[in-house]
Amino acid sequence: MSGTVLFTGTATAIGGRNGHSQTSDGSVSVDLAMPHNGTLDPGKTTPEHLFATGYAACFGSAVEAVGRMKKLDVTGAAVTVAVSLVKGDDGFSLAAKLSLKAPALTKEETQEVLEAAHQMCPYSKATRGNIPVELSVG
C-alpha cells in the first residue's frame, strides 16, 4: 500500500451471515441474518446492507467534493446504493446500483457529478473491474 493511512476501521464477525459483527471500538454492533423469502428478522441486517451504507456515505462525500470543484450546488444531494448478493454458475458475487438525486442540479449536471464522483470515490475504485456497478440519475 502506498500513501499515508488516514484511518483504519476494524471489525470482527462471529457466526458468518447468521452471526454478529462488531467494530473494534464498539461504534457498530449488529446481528446478522440470512433473509427468508426476501425479508429479515426484526433488528437484524446483512453484509449487503452494511456495504451499501458505507458505499453511499463515501460516494456522498465524493459528490460533495465534485460539487466544490465544479462550483455546482449539490446541497441536499441523496445517494442511494443497492448492493445485491447474486448467485451465478460460478458461485456467489455482488452487484451494485448507485443513484444520485441532486435537487438543485439539472439532469445533465447530476449525470456529470455522478460520473466524476464515481471516478473519485474509494469504494468505486475498489469495486471497479471487480463487480458490476450501475449508475443512474434518480
C-alpha angles and dihedrals in degrees: 000000000000124000135040117307107232098182140349122206115201127194136172126208125198121189098018117237092352096046142067133285127195137173119239091247094047094240090125122036118163140168112225130211141171112248115250111216089340097310134099133218110259114273095019131106141187135239087249091059091050093048091047091051093052093043093050092050094046092045089049090058090050089052089053091049092049090048091054093046094049094037091238124147106244093165110147093013112163124203118199119191124189115193117193131197105221127197113207139161089278095050130261128345141158133248129186137204120196124195127185126200115187110175096196095050135077118244089256093051091047090052090049092051092044093054094044092048089050089058092049105039114100091218090053090049090050094050098041109116091002104075133010112264118189119199126204141167107240 
